[in-house]
Amino acid sequence: MSGNIQQVIETFKHLSLVDKIDQLFVMLKQLVLACVPEALQPLVSGLLSVVLVLSVFPGVFAIITVIERKGLGRIQNRYGPNRVGIPFTNIRLCGFGQFIPDGIKSLTKEDVVPYAADQVVHFLAPIVMLIPVLLAYAVLPFGRNMTVTDFDAGLLFFFAVGGAVEVSVFMAGWSSRNKYSLLGAMRAIAQMVSYEIPLILSAVTVVMIVGSLKLTDVVAAQNHYSFGVAHWFVFTPWGFVGFILFFIAALAESNRCPFDLPEAESEIIAGYFTEYSGFKFALFFLGEYLGMFAIIGLGVTLFLGGWISPVSFLAWIPSYVWFLAKMIAIVFVFIWIRGTLPRLRMDQLMNFAWKFMLPLALVNIVVAGIWHFMSHDWQRWLVCAAIIFGAYLVLGRGLMRNQKLGKRTYRFAE
Amino acid sequence: MSLPFLIIAFMTVFAAAAAMSLRNLVHCALAFVVAFAGLAAMYLQLDAQFVGFAQILVYVGAIAILIVFAILLTRSGDTPNKAVLAPGWVCGIAVSAVVFTLLGWAVLNSSALPEQTPPAPVATVKDIGGLLMTKYVLPLEIIGLLLTAAMIGAVIIALKEPSPTENSGRKT
Amino acid sequence: MTPLQGCLLVSALLFAIGFAGAVTRRHAIIALVGIELMLNAANLNFIAFWRYGAHPEALTGVMFVIFSIALAAAEAAVGLALIIAIYRHYKTSNLDEVKELKG
């Protein structure tokens, strides 16, 4: 067994210091695996990867909930939580310890289940939501050589488990025997199904250009630099539009503002969450945020180069740090949008998905094909950008024409 | 026959039997989701990765949702008080038992089945895509046409027609 | 019993269960669900023979199943739209009560 450890150390000895820090987790995992007998190695390897994912992302979730409340507070001209730092001490830490009492509160609250509710389905809904969301992290490349399982059809796996979340939304809404819950669940499912199509179509452009559904291949295709800048797909016309479409569809898939009609407090109490309290509500909350991180992670992998640094002189920063930094930057933009934009009505939402985003995604696919087959010089930039801009104008004007917006009138109480 | 295969097979068959025999329709639909997921697991066991993921994406993500929407739109979400089985259900069960016996006997006593287990084939997505574009391009185009026709047909059939009384009452 | 025979038996069992449900249940949607189950059993049969039979590199079984899944989706959509339209007209989705040709 010590021979195995020697072998592992040999393979990593010749790396430079930068590469050693970059491959730190891979090295640690190989070291632990070398101490384990042959038969148990696949099991332990899987367990180690699962432990890493399960410890990092809920930790990020905890910090992001505090950042969201503070960020929304500042946008709305007030402080967010700023009292709780380290519990049982007077150290404030600007309120970043808020997730500890939040967690304790949700664990100790009474778990109220309605008498007429369907007990088994009501109990299973949060679990059925959490399992596909956690499965989705299995195919994301967090760093160089740091994917949990590298499926040949990795992208298809991600979208398949994304579709399984809708079943849990229906289970939660229907089993509560509450008209608000059922209505909220139906709206949420309709919204998720409508926005899944632009999401998948904008990912299809990347698949067309890369030629593979493997996410590590997608990152490797973006891994070269010209003039010091990396070849992220977002820097191409079709990639830019694809990223924006993916971003908006990701907002809708995670039920975030401006697409949070199914769960907004002023609209429908809490939608399909209404009859859930205590730990089950915490599980739904966790599942929703983890789903948001997973889909942002996929967007980062497909369009923003995954773990690749944007400029070549910053490539010494470890790859997993880049991935997390990009992911958290997009989460900040999500929080910013939540604090800024008003909510869309259901019919506005559906019109936007079917009449604007879907045609634009189809035009984007055609443009990606043109980009691939034209000669590699400045003309293809012009042609592709012109086609996309023209399609955007036509679709945008087309949508606006149907709105007969009258003059704004004011009514005052007598 | 390995233990994972036995567990998944048992779960799938049990869920399918539950889907066909439960009284509450929404419970039937949810048991059906479990059966689909079990089938996807069996495809993954048989080294057909693409088909397994496509099964989850299409069946669990779309067809199961369609079924529950249809159940709710036809007001069948509550547990029915009347009988759920059609008259003459005994004949149906008898015929299905005969069918299963016949198929099982054919499977167990056939001499045409290969004896050895060949090594696991590799069905990469690239191969599937290549075949779809070369040898199976005609079925691909026909499926596209069929899906379009089915979509348009389903929308037209399920469209609510505006009732004539609404239009005539708006004279003022 | 070889693994192939095990898969084929499971497929035959699923087919029989789907058939029983499609024939004995009164509700139209459950009959449709039974038909979907029969289609799925046939798909399992195709994949089992692709895996354990001759010439798996030709990917014939996988192609069949891909087209079969797409076809089943289209058929489920149209079938459910028909059931919704029938419910709107007859106010019932019980297959025994939908027995008059006159609209």
XYZ file of C-alpha atoms in Angstrom, chain A residues 89-402:
314
model
C -20.155 36.387 21.044
C -20.355 40.068 20.323
C -18.462 39.836 17.030
C -20.781 41.164 14.360
C -19.060 40.161 11.090
C -21.506 42.504 9.284
C -24.285 39.974 9.750
C -22.768 37.089 7.836
C -23.625 34.601 10.524
C -27.341 35.044 9.808
C -27.643 31.655 8.171
C -26.964 29.881 11.493
C -30.067 31.172 13.290
C -32.045 30.790 10.039
C -31.104 27.144 9.898
C -31.878 26.568 13.560
C -35.238 28.298 13.127
C -36.278 26.181 10.187
C -35.210 22.992 11.940
C -37.092 23.698 15.144
C -40.333 25.058 13.708
C -43.377 22.858 14.034
C -44.055 20.747 10.970
C -47.710 21.394 10.191
C -49.342 19.081 7.650
C -52.979 19.786 6.695
C -55.480 17.190 7.777
C -56.859 16.653 4.269
C -53.476 16.558 2.613
C -52.214 13.446 0.903
C -49.666 12.429 3.524
C -47.298 10.260 1.518
C -47.058 12.534 -1.517
C -46.783 15.603 0.737
C -43.850 14.016 2.524
C -42.073 12.858 -0.610
C -42.256 16.100 -2.602
C -39.243 17.907 -1.041
C -37.137 14.758 -1.337
C -38.115 14.285 -4.977
C -37.106 17.895 -5.597
C -33.724 17.611 -3.933
C -32.485 14.375 -5.508
C -32.463 15.445 -9.191
C -30.976 18.814 -8.270
C -28.067 17.165 -6.451
C -27.647 14.681 -9.315
C -27.184 17.576 -11.719
C -23.884 18.517 -10.060
C -22.395 15.220 -11.185
C -21.531 16.365 -14.699
C -20.251 19.899 -14.092
C -16.496 20.360 -14.514
C -15.445 22.295 -11.426
C -11.804 22.519 -12.389
C -9.119 20.851 -14.457
C -9.772 17.050 -14.184
C -12.401 17.752 -11.534
C -15.656 16.335 -12.851
C -17.523 13.861 -10.678
C -18.672 11.677 -13.604
C -17.826 12.550 -17.162
C -20.721 11.081 -19.141
C -20.549 10.854 -22.870
C -23.991 12.485 -22.967
C -23.397 14.790 -19.985
C -25.468 17.723 -21.209
C -28.448 15.456 -21.927
C -28.183 14.063 -18.395
C -28.298 17.589 -16.960
C -31.446 18.525 -18.864
C -33.073 15.189 -18.056
C -32.712 15.673 -14.311
C -33.813 19.270 -14.712
C -37.054 17.989 -16.167
C -37.576 15.692 -13.196
C -37.929 18.709 -10.881
C -41.306 19.540 -12.432
C -42.793 16.310 -11.087
C -41.900 17.342 -7.556
C -43.480 20.763 -8.064
C -46.717 19.087 -9.085
C -46.554 16.694 -6.134
C -46.115 19.582 -3.717
C -48.949 21.602 -5.228
C -51.482 18.823 -5.573
C -50.930 17.021 -2.298
C -51.630 20.125 -0.214
C -55.336 20.105 -1.252
C -55.207 23.856 -1.435
C -56.442 25.869 -4.395
C -53.585 28.361 -4.097
C -51.024 25.564 -4.037
C -52.492 23.817 -7.043
C -52.737 27.016 -9.041
C -49.191 27.979 -8.136
C -47.942 24.520 -9.076
C -49.706 24.588 -12.453
C -48.303 28.028 -13.206
C -44.816 26.967 -12.142
C -44.918 23.848 -14.319
C -46.226 25.794 -17.325
C -43.446 28.338 -16.847
C -40.743 25.705 -16.434
C -41.868 23.736 -19.475
C -42.089 26.868 -21.636
C -38.632 28.108 -20.726
C -36.970 24.708 -21.021
C -37.112 24.969 -24.804
C -35.087 28.196 -25.251
C -32.716 26.854 -22.569
C -32.031 23.650 -24.471
C -31.936 25.358 -27.868
C -29.343 27.876 -26.722
C -27.235 25.022 -25.370
C -27.630 23.220 -28.709
C -25.632 25.965 -30.467
C -22.640 25.183 -28.248
C -23.049 21.453 -28.925
C -23.099 22.131 -32.672
C -19.856 24.072 -32.599
C -18.022 21.750 -30.203
C -19.343 18.509 -31.715
C -19.781 16.686 -28.435
C -22.203 16.490 -25.500
C -19.371 15.948 -23.031
C -18.957 19.015 -20.834
C -15.191 18.560 -20.478
C -14.943 18.722 -24.290
C -16.956 21.947 -24.240
C -14.488 23.511 -21.802
C -11.485 22.175 -23.729
C -12.808 23.787 -26.927
C -12.615 27.176 -25.223
C -9.134 26.594 -23.863
C -6.996 28.615 -26.247
C -5.982 32.233 -26.104
C -5.520 34.785 -28.868
C -4.084 38.260 -28.044
C -4.111 37.125 -24.402
C -7.879 36.751 -24.295
C -9.483 33.327 -24.004
C -11.834 31.973 -26.651
C -14.917 31.920 -24.475
C -18.046 31.303 -26.497
C -19.660 34.397 -25.050
C -17.237 36.535 -27.092
C -18.788 35.376 -30.383
C -22.090 36.801 -31.736
C -24.013 33.551 -31.453
C -22.457 32.845 -28.060
C -23.393 36.278 -26.741
C -27.034 35.900 -27.755
C -27.012 32.287 -26.604
C -25.671 33.311 -23.214
C -28.318 35.992 -22.774
C -31.082 33.564 -23.774
C -29.653 30.926 -21.433
C -29.433 33.490 -18.633
C -33.052 34.582 -19.001
C -34.250 30.993 -19.285
C -32.207 30.097 -16.179
C -33.954 32.932 -14.305
C -37.281 31.443 -15.329
C -36.317 27.850 -14.538
C -35.284 28.768 -10.995
C -38.476 30.783 -10.456
C -36.475 33.957 -9.727
C -37.689 37.487 -10.187
C -38.888 38.736 -12.695
C -40.328 35.264 -13.293
C -41.365 34.431 -9.739
C -45.129 34.641 -10.168
C -45.604 31.050 -8.925
C -44.095 31.804 -5.561
C -44.448 35.499 -4.965
C -45.841 36.503 -1.618
C -48.009 39.301 -2.844
C -49.561 37.148 -5.550
C -50.388 33.720 -4.351
C -49.232 33.576 -0.721
C -46.425 31.194 -1.378
C -47.678 29.141 -4.292
C -46.899 25.468 -4.030
C -44.883 26.055 -0.832
C -47.916 27.259 1.102
C -48.594 24.202 3.222
C -44.976 23.447 4.002
C -43.292 24.555 7.215
C -40.187 23.776 9.167
C -37.616 21.461 7.701
C -39.594 20.573 4.554
C -39.739 24.247 3.627
C -36.007 24.499 4.290
C -35.482 21.526 1.935
C -37.522 23.245 -0.793
C -35.583 26.458 -0.294
C -32.286 24.572 -0.415
C -33.407 22.681 -3.521
C -34.398 25.867 -5.296
C -31.107 27.623 -4.605
C -29.012 24.545 -5.391
C -30.901 24.250 -8.673
C -30.086 27.870 -9.381
C -26.383 27.243 -8.730
C -26.407 24.129 -10.911
C -27.941 25.891 -13.887
C -25.609 28.863 -13.461
C -22.727 26.386 -13.320
C -23.899 24.907 -16.608
C -24.150 28.378 -18.168
C -20.627 29.167 -16.990
C -19.363 25.874 -18.462
C -21.086 26.312 -21.802
C -20.536 29.989 -22.479
C -18.072 31.482 -20.016
C -15.333 28.913 -20.373
C -15.885 26.874 -17.216
C -12.641 26.905 -15.251
C -10.610 28.814 -17.876
C -9.344 32.249 -16.937
C -10.309 35.069 -19.298
C -6.823 36.494 -19.733
C -3.694 34.431 -20.111
C -1.648 36.293 -17.526
C -4.123 35.359 -14.781
C -4.032 31.660 -15.580
C -1.994 30.930 -12.437
C -5.112 31.272 -10.281
C -6.435 27.711 -9.611
C -9.160 26.489 -11.940
C -11.754 25.756 -9.245
C -11.346 29.320 -7.923
C -12.196 30.655 -11.390
C -15.271 28.437 -11.657
C -16.586 29.487 -8.261
C -15.789 33.147 -8.928
C -17.687 33.162 -12.224
C -20.604 31.332 -10.654
C -20.823 33.787 -7.751
C -20.544 36.740 -10.140
C -23.580 35.497 -12.076
C -25.431 34.928 -8.785
C -24.743 38.585 -7.939
C -26.298 39.576 -11.251
C -29.328 37.394 -10.419
C -29.700 39.182 -7.076
C -29.303 42.549 -8.757
C -32.035 41.721 -11.273
C -34.299 40.536 -8.477
C -33.993 43.868 -6.729
C -34.486 45.925 -9.841
C -37.106 44.489 -12.162
C -40.851 44.174 -11.513
C -42.591 40.866 -11.842
C -43.960 39.615 -15.149
C -47.601 38.564 -15.401
C -48.323 35.002 -16.500
C -49.426 35.857 -20.021
C -46.524 38.286 -20.496
C -44.182 35.536 -19.359
C -45.579 32.951 -21.771
C -45.665 35.405 -24.677
C -42.050 36.262 -24.024
C -41.007 32.609 -24.057
C -42.946 31.400 -27.074
C -43.029 34.459 -29.302
C -39.662 36.051 -28.644
C -37.142 33.679 -27.114
C -38.001 30.584 -29.127
C -37.707 32.212 -32.583
C -34.562 34.034 -31.495
C -33.050 30.747 -30.278
C -33.847 29.110 -33.627
C -32.252 32.030 -35.506
C -29.247 31.685 -33.197
C -28.833 28.048 -34.227
C -28.828 29.051 -37.918
C -26.269 31.782 -37.169
C -24.032 29.323 -35.313
C -24.137 27.077 -38.376
C -23.199 30.013 -40.630
C -20.368 30.914 -38.247
C -18.990 27.400 -38.389
C -18.936 27.161 -42.160
C -17.804 30.646 -43.147
C -14.106 31.395 -43.557
C -12.383 32.407 -40.351
C -11.944 36.146 -40.825
C -13.657 39.412 -39.902
C -16.545 39.026 -42.391
C -18.250 36.271 -40.474
C -18.459 38.497 -37.384
C -20.289 41.133 -39.445
C -22.667 38.719 -41.149
C -23.600 36.845 -37.976
C -24.041 40.001 -35.911
C -26.195 41.542 -38.646
C -28.489 38.516 -38.894
C -28.978 38.312 -35.147
C -29.573 42.038 -34.788
C -32.095 41.972 -37.625
C -33.961 39.037 -36.078
C -33.996 40.774 -32.697
C -35.449 43.950 -34.199
C -38.134 42.102 -36.144
C -39.190 39.981 -33.173
C -39.035 42.860 -30.736
C -41.124 45.148 -32.926
C -43.484 42.264 -33.645
C -44.157 41.720 -29.957
C -44.641 45.408 -29.277
C -47.174 45.824 -32.058
C -49.716 43.598 -30.308
